[in-house]
Amino acid sequence: MAGQVPACPQHMSLEELRTAVVEGERTAAVAATRSALGEGVPARSILDDALVPAMATVGDLFKRRQYYVPEMLMAARAMKACMEVLRPELVAAKVEPLARVLGATVQGDLHDIGKNLVLMMLEGAGFEIVDLGVDCTPERVVTAVREHGARLICLSALLTTTMPAMRETIAALEAAGVRGQVAVLVGGAPLTQAYADEIGADGYAPDAASAVDKAKEVLARLTA
Amino acid sequence: MPEETDGRPVQTEQGTGVGTGLDHRRRWLRTFRFQSVDHVPDEEFGYWTDTYRVWQREGLPREVASEAAANRYFGFAPRARVPVVMGVRPMLPVRVLEEDERHRVIVNGLGQTLLQHKDGTSSIPHFIRFPVENRTDWLEFRKRLDPDDPARYPANWEQRLPEWRRRDYPLGIAVGSLFGWIRNWMGFEGAAAACIEQPALVEEMMEHVTELVLHVLRRALADVPLDFADFWEDMCFNSGPMISPRLFRRWMVPRYRRITDLLRGSGVDIVYVDCDGDITELVPLWLEAGVHCMFPLEIRAGTRPEDLRATYGRDVLLMGGVDKTALIAGKRGVDEELARVVRLTEQGGYIPHVDHRCPPDVTFDTYLYYLKRKRELLGVPEPEAPASERVRAAMS
């Protein structure tokens, strides 16, 4: 359009990157990340101004039922691929993650789809993820909290029979004297907010997109 | 649910409808046609493997250790499927790859590599690898989905026909799965990614399954007057479907329709789908596809039978919808839950039972109370045979 001011090249590449991530275009997203770095855009800006907002958009689309798991998964994978490119630059620039998060399916439970989706979305929101896997004993979680200095634990259970392991894990954190330094977020098909309250969790997330909001909320309460 | 895969019904001592003129089959069909019945069919979904072990410590006879035995012991109404193999055949020999004190990694008959508990504790396993990752894998895998494989029908099929034709119980056929099977073959993430990255492959797999089902179905439909057909999908989380309704409508509705049209053309007018989770968004699409009975209506996931009835009226049939977590809560939870479903049952088109396999954290005592109260409230006669006879029946 005549008279229009050309867009800043940096803004253009970040806009391309945002679009590529939202649309789950992994190759285009990685190319846009490399391009932005090549143009001298700081790694922190790429993360904060493109990748994190892109995944926030994805979460919003999921909550509004415009995106479903396949679309969310492809976006998360694109984001992850971009992070592989970006991570050395973030480390060099001493950019800290929002917080370090542990993800675990509790003892007795081998199901990990929900946990994996939650961790993908949290990584997309700028958290550093340590995935402890499935069938995690309370002791293992306590050890990992100490080892990694995590501020948030996401516990997942699919079965009514494994839900009590969440309570046991929280009790183990109390007994080990580390409960006050870490927030606990729980989720899984049989869970409810009432159950989360009953076992002393800090929050309950019904799905992966909500988990990001809830994680920020419980961490804010922890640091308040 | 009281079904056996060999087409033999689970025989019970009660509920033959003597004196009412209704046998099990007519009662089941009349219930789903919103016609008057003496009482609703007495059915339940089933039990986790762990449940038998726990309940045996609480008083269940040791002989009752399988679903068929439990159905006989509790005296449920019989229902069966013809023994036609609609899915992958043959299964591969199971291989153990590694094991430690608590876990075992195996490659199962389907070709999935998975981690499972060694002590037999019930859980969805941790999947490590799946047999189909790309089209090359699919072309190899497809060899075990041969529609012309003669072993899809049992050798004694012809001999069984007279017994099935004079039956007094509902008899149906499993008609496969358009998405659930693909998820089993590719894994959840693999199938979800394939929907975006390899849509042609997903459609090719769905089309093959559709043609397989149509091909295999024809002989059964020609030989036996069947009462129902059932799909298995399990494609919903507690927050809704695994794929978008848009993809569901484009890929699955027309293919379901081809199968349900064939079924209805042969007189099979009750077609249900087994799908856990919150199915709300998919119900109108299943109805459009000719799949009009929803099962098992998981309450905790937000699928409530009364809501579906309010929205779709008599266009939808319902099975399940009794919250398993209410039974976990104890007898008071049972009372409250049954009060919720009784009125809906009276309207017809609905068979209430627990909304999934009964987990071991429901006590045996609570479960017996649930059955007793359910039967009282719904006018279902208690099994007439004493417990000792029902144990013998369970072993038969």
Coordinates of C-alpha atoms in Angstrom, one line a residue:
Chain A
M1 CA 0.0 0.0 0.0
A2 CA 1.4 3.4 -1.0
G3 CA 2.9 5.3 1.9
Q4 CA 3.0 2.3 4.3
V5 CA 6.1 2.1 6.5
P6 CA 7.9 -1.1 5.8
A7 CA 7.8 -3.5 8.7
C8 CA 10.9 -4.0 10.7
P9 CA 12.7 -7.2 9.4
Q10 CA 13.1 -8.4 12.9
H11 CA 9.4 -8.1 13.6
M12 CA 8.7 -9.9 10.3
S13 CA 10.9 -12.9 11.1
L14 CA 9.4 -13.2 14.6
E15 CA 5.9 -12.9 13.1
E16 CA 6.8 -15.7 10.6
L17 CA 8.1 -17.8 13.5
R18 CA 4.9 -17.3 15.5
T19 CA 2.8 -18.3 12.6
A20 CA 4.9 -21.3 11.8
V21 CA 4.7 -22.6 15.4
V22 CA 0.9 -21.9 15.7
E23 CA 0.4 -23.8 12.4
G24 CA 2.7 -26.6 13.5
E25 CA 5.1 -26.1 10.6
R26 CA 8.2 -27.5 12.1
T27 CA 10.6 -26.9 9.2
A28 CA 9.4 -23.4 8.6
A29 CA 9.6 -22.6 12.3
V30 CA 13.2 -23.8 12.6
A31 CA 14.1 -21.9 9.5
A32 CA 12.5 -18.8 10.9
T33 CA 14.4 -19.3 14.2
R34 CA 17.7 -19.5 12.4
S35 CA 16.8 -16.6 10.3
A36 CA 16.0 -14.4 13.3
L37 CA 19.2 -15.4 15.0
G38 CA 21.1 -14.6 11.8
E39 CA 19.5 -11.2 11.8
G40 CA 20.8 -10.6 15.3
V41 CA 17.5 -10.9 17.2
P42 CA 18.4 -11.8 20.8
A43 CA 17.6 -15.4 21.8
R44 CA 15.6 -14.1 24.7
S45 CA 13.4 -12.0 22.3
I46 CA 12.9 -15.0 20.0
L47 CA 11.7 -17.0 23.0
D48 CA 9.6 -14.3 24.7
D49 CA 8.3 -12.5 21.7
A50 CA 7.6 -15.4 19.3
L51 CA 7.7 -18.9 20.8
V52 CA 6.0 -18.3 24.1
P53 CA 3.2 -16.1 22.6
A54 CA 2.8 -18.7 19.8
M55 CA 2.2 -21.5 22.3
A56 CA -0.1 -19.2 24.3
T57 CA -2.1 -18.8 21.1
V58 CA -2.2 -22.6 20.7
G59 CA -3.4 -23.1 24.2
D60 CA -6.1 -20.5 23.7
L61 CA -7.2 -22.2 20.4
F62 CA -7.3 -25.5 22.3
K63 CA -9.4 -24.0 25.1
R64 CA -11.8 -22.6 22.5
R65 CA -12.2 -26.0 20.8
Q66 CA -10.6 -24.6 17.6
Y67 CA -7.5 -26.8 18.1
Y68 CA -7.5 -30.4 19.2
V69 CA -4.7 -32.6 20.3
P70 CA -3.2 -33.2 16.8
E71 CA -2.9 -29.5 16.1
M72 CA -1.5 -28.8 19.6
L73 CA 0.9 -31.6 19.3
M74 CA 2.3 -30.4 16.0
A75 CA 2.7 -26.9 17.4
A76 CA 4.5 -28.2 20.5
R77 CA 6.8 -30.3 18.3
A78 CA 7.6 -27.3 16.2
M79 CA 8.3 -25.3 19.4
K80 CA 10.6 -28.0 20.7
A81 CA 12.5 -28.1 17.4
C82 CA 13.0 -24.4 17.7
M83 CA 14.2 -24.7 21.3
E84 CA 16.9 -27.1 20.1
V85 CA 18.3 -24.4 17.9
L86 CA 17.8 -21.7 20.5
R87 CA 19.0 -23.5 23.7
P88 CA 22.8 -22.9 23.3
E89 CA 22.1 -19.2 22.6
L90 CA 19.9 -19.0 25.7
V91 CA 22.5 -20.7 27.8
A92 CA 25.2 -18.3 26.5
A93 CA 23.0 -15.3 27.2
K94 CA 22.3 -16.7 30.7
V95 CA 18.5 -16.6 30.1
E96 CA 16.8 -18.4 33.0
P97 CA 13.6 -20.5 32.5
L98 CA 10.4 -19.4 34.2
A99 CA 11.0 -22.3 36.6
R100 CA 12.2 -25.9 36.6
V101 CA 9.3 -28.3 36.5
L102 CA 9.2 -32.0 37.3
G103 CA 6.7 -34.2 35.6
A104 CA 5.8 -37.7 36.8
T105 CA 3.1 -40.3 36.5
V106 CA 2.6 -41.6 40.0
Q107 CA 3.6 -45.0 41.5
G108 CA 1.5 -47.8 40.1
D109 CA 0.5 -46.0 37.0
L110 CA 2.1 -46.5 33.6
H111 CA 0.0 -44.1 31.6
D112 CA 1.8 -41.1 30.2
I113 CA -0.2 -39.4 27.5
G114 CA -1.6 -36.7 29.7
K115 CA 1.7 -36.0 31.4
N116 CA 3.5 -35.7 28.1
L117 CA 0.9 -33.2 26.8
V118 CA 1.2 -31.1 29.9
L119 CA 5.0 -31.1 29.8
M120 CA 5.0 -30.1 26.2
M121 CA 2.7 -27.2 26.8
L122 CA 4.7 -26.1 29.9
E123 CA 7.9 -26.2 27.9
G124 CA 6.2 -24.1 25.3
A125 CA 5.4 -21.5 28.0
G126 CA 9.1 -21.1 28.9
F127 CA 9.5 -23.7 31.7
E128 CA 12.4 -26.1 31.9
I129 CA 11.2 -29.6 32.0
V130 CA 12.5 -32.7 33.8
D131 CA 10.4 -35.7 32.9
L132 CA 10.7 -38.4 35.5
G133 CA 8.6 -40.8 33.5
V134 CA 6.0 -43.3 34.8
D135 CA 5.4 -45.4 37.9
C136 CA 7.4 -42.9 40.0
T137 CA 7.7 -43.7 43.7
P138 CA 7.3 -40.8 46.2
E139 CA 10.9 -41.3 47.2
R140 CA 12.0 -40.8 43.6
V141 CA 10.0 -37.6 43.4
V142 CA 11.5 -36.3 46.6
T143 CA 15.0 -37.1 45.4
A144 CA 14.4 -35.4 42.1
V145 CA 13.1 -32.2 43.8
R146 CA 16.4 -32.0 45.8
E147 CA 18.5 -32.9 42.8
H148 CA 17.0 -30.5 40.3
G149 CA 15.9 -27.7 42.6
A150 CA 12.4 -27.9 41.0
R151 CA 9.8 -25.3 42.0
L152 CA 6.8 -27.2 40.5
I153 CA 5.9 -30.8 40.3
C154 CA 3.2 -32.1 37.9
L155 CA 1.7 -35.4 39.1
S156 CA -0.5 -37.5 36.8
A157 CA -2.8 -40.4 37.5
L158 CA -5.2 -42.2 35.1
L159 CA -6.7 -44.6 37.5
T160 CA -8.8 -44.3 40.7
T161 CA -6.5 -46.9 42.2
T162 CA -3.4 -44.8 41.6
M163 CA -4.8 -41.5 42.7
P164 CA -3.9 -42.2 46.4
A165 CA -0.2 -42.3 45.3
M166 CA -0.6 -38.6 44.8
R167 CA -1.5 -38.1 48.4
E168 CA 1.5 -40.3 49.4
T169 CA 3.8 -38.3 47.2
I170 CA 2.7 -35.1 48.8
A171 CA 3.1 -36.6 52.3
A172 CA 6.6 -37.7 51.3
L173 CA 7.5 -34.2 50.3
E174 CA 6.2 -33.0 53.7
A175 CA 8.1 -35.6 55.5
A176 CA 11.3 -34.7 53.7
G177 CA 10.9 -31.1 54.6
V178 CA 10.8 -29.9 51.0
R179 CA 7.0 -29.3 50.6
G180 CA 7.3 -25.6 51.2
Q181 CA 9.8 -25.0 48.4
V182 CA 7.8 -26.7 45.6
A183 CA 4.3 -26.3 44.3
V184 CA 2.3 -29.5 43.4
L185 CA -0.1 -29.5 40.4
V186 CA -2.2 -32.6 39.8
G187 CA -4.2 -33.9 36.8
G188 CA -5.6 -37.0 35.2
A189 CA -8.9 -38.5 34.1
P190 CA -10.4 -39.4 37.5
L191 CA -9.3 -36.3 39.3
T192 CA -11.3 -33.3 40.5
Q193 CA -10.5 -30.0 42.1
A194 CA -12.1 -31.4 45.3
Y195 CA -9.7 -34.3 45.3
A196 CA -6.8 -32.0 44.7
D197 CA -7.9 -29.9 47.7
E198 CA -8.4 -33.0 49.8
I199 CA -4.9 -34.3 49.3
G200 CA -3.3 -30.9 49.8
A201 CA -2.2 -30.2 46.2
D202 CA -1.7 -26.6 45.2
G203 CA -3.7 -26.9 42.0
Y204 CA -5.6 -29.1 39.6
A205 CA -5.6 -28.8 35.8
P206 CA -8.2 -30.5 33.7
D207 CA -6.2 -30.4 30.5
A208 CA -2.8 -29.5 29.1
A209 CA -3.7 -26.0 28.0
S210 CA -5.2 -25.1 31.4
A211 CA -2.1 -26.6 33.1
V212 CA 0.0 -23.6 31.9
D213 CA -2.2 -21.0 33.5
K214 CA -2.5 -23.1 36.6
A215 CA 1.3 -23.6 36.8
K216 CA 1.8 -19.8 36.7
E217 CA -0.9 -19.3 39.3
V218 CA 0.5 -21.8 41.8
L219 CA 4.0 -20.6 41.3
A220 CA 3.0 -17.0 41.9
R221 CA 1.3 -18.1 45.2
L222 CA 4.5 -20.0 46.2
T223 CA 6.7 -17.0 45.7
A224 CA 4.2 -14.5 47.2
Chain B
M1 CA -21.0 -56.3 30.1
P2 CA -22.1 -59.9 29.9
E3 CA -20.7 -60.9 26.6
E4 CA -18.5 -63.8 25.5
T5 CA -16.4 -63.8 22.4
D6 CA -17.3 -67.4 21.3
G7 CA -20.9 -66.5 20.8
R8 CA -22.1 -68.6 23.7
P9 CA -24.3 -66.6 26.0
V10 CA -23.7 -66.3 29.7
Q11 CA -26.5 -68.4 31.1
T12 CA -28.1 -67.4 34.3
E13 CA -30.7 -68.8 36.6
Q14 CA -33.0 -65.8 36.5
G15 CA -34.7 -63.4 34.3
T16 CA -36.0 -65.6 31.5
G17 CA -39.2 -63.6 31.4
V18 CA -41.4 -66.5 32.3
G19 CA -44.8 -65.2 33.2
T20 CA -44.2 -62.0 31.4
G21 CA -43.8 -63.3 27.9
L22 CA -40.5 -61.6 27.5
D23 CA -37.3 -63.4 27.1
H24 CA -33.9 -61.7 27.4
R25 CA -33.8 -60.9 23.7
R26 CA -37.2 -59.4 23.5
R27 CA -36.7 -57.4 26.7
W28 CA -33.4 -56.0 25.4
L29 CA -34.9 -55.1 22.0
R30 CA -38.1 -53.6 23.5
T31 CA -36.1 -51.5 25.9
F32 CA -34.1 -50.0 23.1
R33 CA -37.3 -49.5 21.1
F34 CA -38.9 -47.5 23.9
Q35 CA -41.6 -50.2 24.3
S36 CA -43.0 -51.5 27.6
V37 CA -41.0 -54.1 29.5
D38 CA -41.4 -55.9 32.8
H39 CA -38.0 -54.6 33.8
V40 CA -34.8 -53.2 32.3
P41 CA -32.2 -55.8 31.2
D42 CA -29.9 -56.6 34.1
E43 CA -26.4 -55.9 32.7
E44 CA -23.1 -54.7 34.0
F45 CA -19.9 -53.6 32.2
G46 CA -17.3 -55.9 34.0
Y47 CA -14.4 -55.7 36.3
W48 CA -10.6 -55.1 36.4
T49 CA -8.5 -58.1 36.9
D50 CA -7.4 -56.8 40.3
T51 CA -11.0 -56.5 41.4
Y52 CA -11.5 -60.3 41.5
R53 CA -8.4 -60.7 43.7
V54 CA -9.5 -58.0 46.1
W55 CA -13.1 -59.1 46.2
Q56 CA -12.1 -62.7 46.8
R57 CA -10.4 -61.5 50.0
E58 CA -13.7 -59.8 50.8
G59 CA -16.0 -62.8 50.2
L60 CA -16.3 -63.4 46.5
P61 CA -15.9 -67.2 45.8
R62 CA -12.4 -68.0 44.5
E63 CA -14.0 -69.7 41.5
V64 CA -15.3 -66.4 40.2
A65 CA -12.2 -65.1 38.5
S66 CA -13.3 -64.0 35.0
E67 CA -15.9 -61.9 33.5
A68 CA -17.9 -64.8 32.2
A69 CA -17.8 -66.5 35.6
A70 CA -18.8 -63.2 37.3
N71 CA -21.7 -62.7 35.0
R72 CA -23.0 -66.1 35.9
Y73 CA -22.4 -65.7 39.6
F74 CA -24.1 -62.3 39.8
G75 CA -26.9 -63.6 37.6
F76 CA -26.8 -61.0 34.8
A77 CA -28.9 -61.3 31.7
P78 CA -27.1 -63.1 28.9
R79 CA -25.9 -61.3 25.8
A80 CA -23.3 -62.5 23.2
R81 CA -21.5 -61.7 20.0
V82 CA -20.9 -64.1 17.1
P83 CA -17.3 -65.3 17.1
V84 CA -16.1 -63.5 14.0
V85 CA -12.6 -62.0 14.0
M86 CA -12.9 -58.6 12.6
G87 CA -9.5 -57.2 13.5
V88 CA -5.8 -58.1 13.2
R89 CA -5.3 -61.8 12.6
P90 CA -3.1 -63.7 13.3
M91 CA -1.7 -62.3 16.5
L92 CA 2.1 -62.6 16.8
P93 CA 3.7 -64.7 19.5
V94 CA 4.4 -62.5 22.6
R95 CA 8.2 -61.9 23.1
V96 CA 9.7 -60.7 26.4
L97 CA 12.5 -58.2 25.7
E98 CA 13.6 -57.4 29.2
E99 CA 12.4 -57.5 32.8
D100 CA 13.3 -56.4 36.3
E101 CA 11.8 -57.0 39.7
R102 CA 8.6 -54.9 39.0
H103 CA 8.3 -54.5 35.2
R104 CA 8.5 -56.4 32.0
V105 CA 9.0 -55.1 28.5
I106 CA 7.2 -57.2 25.9
V107 CA 6.3 -57.1 22.2
N108 CA 2.6 -58.2 22.2
G109 CA 0.5 -60.0 19.7
L110 CA -0.3 -56.8 17.9
G111 CA 3.3 -55.8 17.6
Q112 CA 3.3 -53.1 20.3
T113 CA 6.4 -52.8 22.5
L114 CA 5.2 -52.0 26.0
L115 CA 6.2 -51.9 29.6
Q116 CA 3.8 -53.6 32.0
H117 CA 3.6 -54.5 35.7
K118 CA 4.9 -58.0 36.3
D119 CA 2.5 -58.7 39.1
G120 CA -0.6 -58.4 36.9
T121 CA -1.7 -55.2 38.4
S122 CA -4.3 -53.5 36.2
S123 CA -3.0 -50.5 34.4
I124 CA -2.9 -49.1 30.9
P125 CA 0.6 -50.1 29.9
H126 CA 3.4 -47.7 29.1
F127 CA 3.8 -48.0 25.3
I128 CA 7.3 -47.8 23.9
R129 CA 6.9 -48.5 20.2
F130 CA 4.1 -49.2 17.8
P131 CA 4.0 -51.4 14.7
V132 CA 3.0 -48.7 12.2
E133 CA 5.0 -45.5 11.9
N134 CA 4.8 -45.0 8.1
R135 CA 3.2 -46.3 5.0
T136 CA 5.9 -49.0 4.5
D137 CA 5.0 -50.4 8.0
W138 CA 1.3 -50.1 7.1
L139 CA 1.7 -52.2 4.0
E140 CA 3.3 -54.9 6.0
F141 CA 0.8 -54.7 8.9
R142 CA -2.1 -54.7 6.5
K143 CA -1.3 -58.3 5.6
R144 CA -2.8 -59.3 8.9
L145 CA -6.0 -57.4 8.0
D146 CA -6.9 -59.7 5.1
P147 CA -10.7 -59.6 4.5
D148 CA -10.5 -63.0 2.7
D149 CA -8.7 -64.8 5.6
P150 CA -11.0 -67.9 6.0
A151 CA -10.0 -68.1 9.7
R152 CA -12.1 -65.0 10.4
Y153 CA -15.0 -67.4 10.8
P154 CA -14.8 -70.4 13.1
A155 CA -14.7 -73.8 11.5
N156 CA -17.9 -74.8 13.2
W157 CA -19.8 -71.7 12.1
E158 CA -22.5 -73.7 10.1
Q159 CA -23.1 -76.0 13.1
R160 CA -23.7 -73.1 15.4
L161 CA -26.3 -71.4 13.2
P162 CA -29.4 -73.4 14.4
E163 CA -28.6 -72.6 18.1
W164 CA -28.2 -68.9 17.3
R165 CA -31.4 -68.8 15.2
R166 CA -33.5 -70.2 18.1
R167 CA -31.8 -68.1 20.8
D168 CA -33.6 -66.2 23.5
Y169 CA -30.9 -63.7 24.2
P170 CA -29.5 -60.7 22.2
L171 CA -26.8 -61.6 19.8
G172 CA -24.6 -59.1 17.9
I173 CA -21.3 -58.6 16.1
A174 CA -18.3 -56.4 16.8
V175 CA -17.7 -54.2 13.7
G176 CA -14.3 -52.8 14.5
S177 CA -13.0 -49.3 14.9
L178 CA -12.1 -46.5 12.5
F179 CA -9.8 -44.4 14.8
G180 CA -9.2 -46.5 18.0
W181 CA -7.5 -49.3 16.1
I182 CA -5.3 -46.8 14.2
R183 CA -4.3 -45.3 17.6
N184 CA -3.5 -48.8 18.8
W185 CA -1.3 -49.5 15.7
M186 CA 0.4 -46.1 15.6
G187 CA 0.3 -44.9 19.2
F188 CA -1.5 -41.9 20.4
E189 CA 1.1 -39.4 19.4
G190 CA 1.8 -41.2 16.2
A191 CA -1.8 -41.3 15.2
A192 CA -2.4 -37.6 16.2
A193 CA 0.7 -36.5 14.2
A194 CA -0.4 -38.6 11.3
C195 CA -3.7 -36.8 11.1
I196 CA -1.7 -33.7 10.3
E197 CA 1.4 -35.0 8.6
Q198 CA 0.2 -38.1 6.8
P199 CA -3.6 -37.6 6.3
A200 CA -3.6 -39.7 3.2
L201 CA -2.2 -42.6 5.2
V202 CA -4.8 -42.2 7.9
E203 CA -7.6 -42.2 5.3
E204 CA -6.1 -45.2 3.6
M205 CA -6.1 -47.1 6.9
M206 CA -9.7 -46.1 7.7
E207 CA -10.8 -47.1 4.2
H208 CA -9.1 -50.5 4.5
V209 CA -10.8 -51.2 7.8
T210 CA -14.2 -50.1 6.3
E211 CA -13.8 -52.4 3.4
L212 CA -12.6 -55.2 5.7
V213 CA -15.7 -54.8 8.0
L214 CA -18.1 -54.6 5.1
H215 CA -16.6 -57.7 3.5
V216 CA -16.5 -59.8 6.6
L217 CA -19.9 -58.7 7.8
R218 CA -21.9 -59.9 4.8
R219 CA -21.7 -63.6 5.6
A220 CA -22.8 -63.2 9.2
L221 CA -25.6 -60.9 8.2
A222 CA -26.8 -63.4 5.6
D223 CA -26.6 -66.4 8.0
V224 CA -27.9 -65.0 11.4
P225 CA -30.6 -62.5 12.3
L226 CA -28.4 -60.3 14.6
D227 CA -29.7 -57.8 17.2
F228 CA -26.8 -55.3 17.5
A229 CA -23.4 -54.3 16.3
D230 CA -20.8 -52.4 18.2
F231 CA -17.9 -50.2 17.4
W232 CA -15.0 -49.6 19.7
E233 CA -13.2 -46.2 19.6
D234 CA -12.1 -44.9 23.0
M235 CA -11.1 -41.7 21.3
C236 CA -12.1 -39.1 24.0
F237 CA -10.3 -37.6 26.9
N238 CA -12.1 -36.1 29.9
S239 CA -11.8 -32.8 28.0
G240 CA -13.2 -34.0 24.7
P241 CA -12.3 -35.8 21.5
M242 CA -8.8 -36.7 20.5
I243 CA -9.3 -35.4 17.0
S244 CA -11.4 -32.5 15.8
P245 CA -15.1 -33.0 14.9
R246 CA -14.1 -31.5 11.5
L247 CA -11.7 -34.4 10.8
F248 CA -14.2 -36.9 12.3
R249 CA -16.9 -35.7 10.0
R250 CA -14.7 -35.7 6.9
W251 CA -13.0 -39.1 7.5
M252 CA -15.2 -41.2 9.7
V253 CA -18.9 -40.3 9.3
P254 CA -19.1 -41.4 5.7
R255 CA -17.3 -44.7 6.4
Y256 CA -19.4 -45.4 9.5
R257 CA -22.5 -44.7 7.3
R258 CA -21.5 -47.4 4.8
I259 CA -21.3 -49.9 7.6
T260 CA -24.4 -48.9 9.4
D261 CA -26.4 -48.8 6.1
L262 CA -25.4 -52.4 5.5
L263 CA -26.4 -53.3 9.0
R264 CA -29.7 -51.6 8.9
G265 CA -30.4 -53.1 5.5
S266 CA -30.1 -56.5 7.2
G267 CA -32.3 -55.6 10.1
V268 CA -29.6 -54.7 12.7
D269 CA -31.0 -51.4 14.0
I270 CA -29.1 -51.1 17.3
V271 CA -25.5 -49.9 16.7
Y272 CA -23.5 -48.8 19.7
V273 CA -20.1 -47.3 20.2
D274 CA -17.8 -47.9 23.1
C275 CA -16.0 -44.7 23.9
D276 CA -14.8 -43.5 27.3
G277 CA -14.3 -39.9 28.2
D278 CA -16.3 -36.8 27.3
I279 CA -18.1 -37.8 24.0
T280 CA -20.4 -34.7 24.0
E281 CA -18.9 -33.2 20.8
L282 CA -19.0 -36.4 18.9
V283 CA -22.5 -37.6 19.7
P284 CA -24.2 -35.6 17.0
L285 CA -21.7 -36.9 14.4
W286 CA -22.2 -40.5 15.5
L287 CA -25.9 -40.0 15.2
E288 CA -25.4 -38.6 11.7
A289 CA -23.3 -41.7 11.0
G290 CA -26.0 -44.1 12.1
V291 CA -24.4 -45.0 15.3
H292 CA -27.0 -44.1 17.8
C293 CA -26.3 -46.0 21.1
M294 CA -23.7 -44.5 23.4
F295 CA -21.7 -46.6 25.9
P296 CA -20.5 -46.5 28.7
L297 CA -21.3 -42.8 29.5
E298 CA -18.4 -41.9 31.8
I299 CA -19.9 -39.5 34.3
R300 CA -16.7 -38.1 35.8
A301 CA -15.7 -37.1 32.2
G302 CA -18.9 -35.1 31.8
T303 CA -20.9 -37.6 29.7
R304 CA -24.3 -37.7 31.4
P305 CA -27.1 -39.8 30.1
E306 CA -29.8 -37.4 31.2
D307 CA -28.1 -34.6 29.2
L308 CA -27.9 -36.7 26.1
R309 CA -31.5 -37.6 26.4
A310 CA -32.5 -34.0 26.9
T311 CA -30.6 -32.9 23.8
Y312 CA -31.3 -35.8 21.4
G313 CA -34.6 -37.3 22.8
R314 CA -35.3 -40.7 21.5
D315 CA -32.7 -40.4 18.7
V316 CA -30.1 -41.6 21.1
L317 CA -29.9 -44.9 23.1
L318 CA -27.9 -45.2 26.2
M319 CA -25.9 -47.8 28.2
G320 CA -23.9 -47.2 31.4
G321 CA -23.9 -43.9 33.1
V322 CA -23.6 -45.0 36.8
D323 CA -20.6 -43.2 38.2
K324 CA -18.0 -45.7 39.4
T325 CA -16.6 -43.2 41.8
A326 CA -19.9 -43.0 43.5
L327 CA -19.5 -46.7 44.3
I328 CA -16.0 -46.1 45.6
A329 CA -17.6 -43.6 48.0
G330 CA -19.7 -46.3 49.5
K331 CA -23.4 -47.1 50.1
R332 CA -24.5 -43.6 50.4
G333 CA -22.9 -42.8 47.1
V334 CA -24.7 -45.7 45.6
D335 CA -28.1 -44.5 46.8
E336 CA -27.5 -41.0 45.5
E337 CA -26.3 -42.3 42.1
L338 CA -29.1 -44.7 41.6
A339 CA -31.7 -42.0 42.5
R340 CA -30.2 -40.0 39.6
V341 CA -30.6 -42.7 37.0
V342 CA -33.9 -44.4 37.9
R343 CA -36.2 -41.8 36.4
L344 CA -34.3 -41.9 33.1
T345 CA -34.5 -45.7 33.0
E346 CA -38.2 -45.5 33.3
Q347 CA -38.3 -43.5 30.0
G348 CA -36.9 -46.4 28.1
G349 CA -34.0 -46.6 25.6
Y350 CA -31.5 -46.8 28.5
I351 CA -29.8 -49.7 30.3
P352 CA -28.0 -48.4 33.4
H353 CA -24.8 -49.9 34.7
V354 CA -21.4 -48.8 36.0
D355 CA -19.7 -46.5 33.6
H356 CA -16.6 -48.6 33.2
R357 CA -15.2 -51.8 34.5
C358 CA -15.6 -51.9 38.2
P359 CA -12.3 -51.0 39.9
P360 CA -10.9 -52.7 43.0
D361 CA -11.4 -49.7 45.2
V362 CA -15.1 -50.5 45.2
T363 CA -15.6 -52.9 48.0
F364 CA -17.3 -56.2 47.4
D365 CA -19.9 -55.3 50.0
T366 CA -20.6 -52.0 48.3
Y367 CA -20.9 -53.7 45.0
L368 CA -23.4 -56.3 46.3
Y369 CA -25.4 -53.4 47.9
Y370 CA -25.3 -51.6 44.5
L371 CA -26.7 -54.6 42.7
K372 CA -29.4 -55.2 45.3
R373 CA -30.5 -51.6 45.4
K374 CA -30.4 -51.3 41.6
R375 CA -32.6 -54.4 41.2
E376 CA -35.0 -53.2 43.9
L377 CA -35.4 -49.8 42.3
L378 CA -35.7 -51.1 38.8
G379 CA -37.9 -54.1 39.6
V380 CA -35.3 -56.6 38.4
P381 CA -35.8 -59.9 40.1
E382 CA -32.9 -61.2 42.2
P383 CA -31.3 -64.4 41.0
E384 CA -33.4 -67.3 42.3
A385 CA -30.6 -69.8 42.5
P386 CA -28.7 -70.0 45.8
A387 CA -25.1 -68.9 45.9
S388 CA -23.7 -72.4 45.8
E389 CA -25.5 -73.1 42.5
R390 CA -24.4 -69.8 41.1
V391 CA -20.8 -70.7 41.9
R392 CA -21.2 -74.0 40.1
A393 CA -22.7 -72.1 37.2
A394 CA -19.8 -69.7 37.2
M395 CA -17.4 -72.6 36.8
S396 CA -19.4 -74.2 34.0

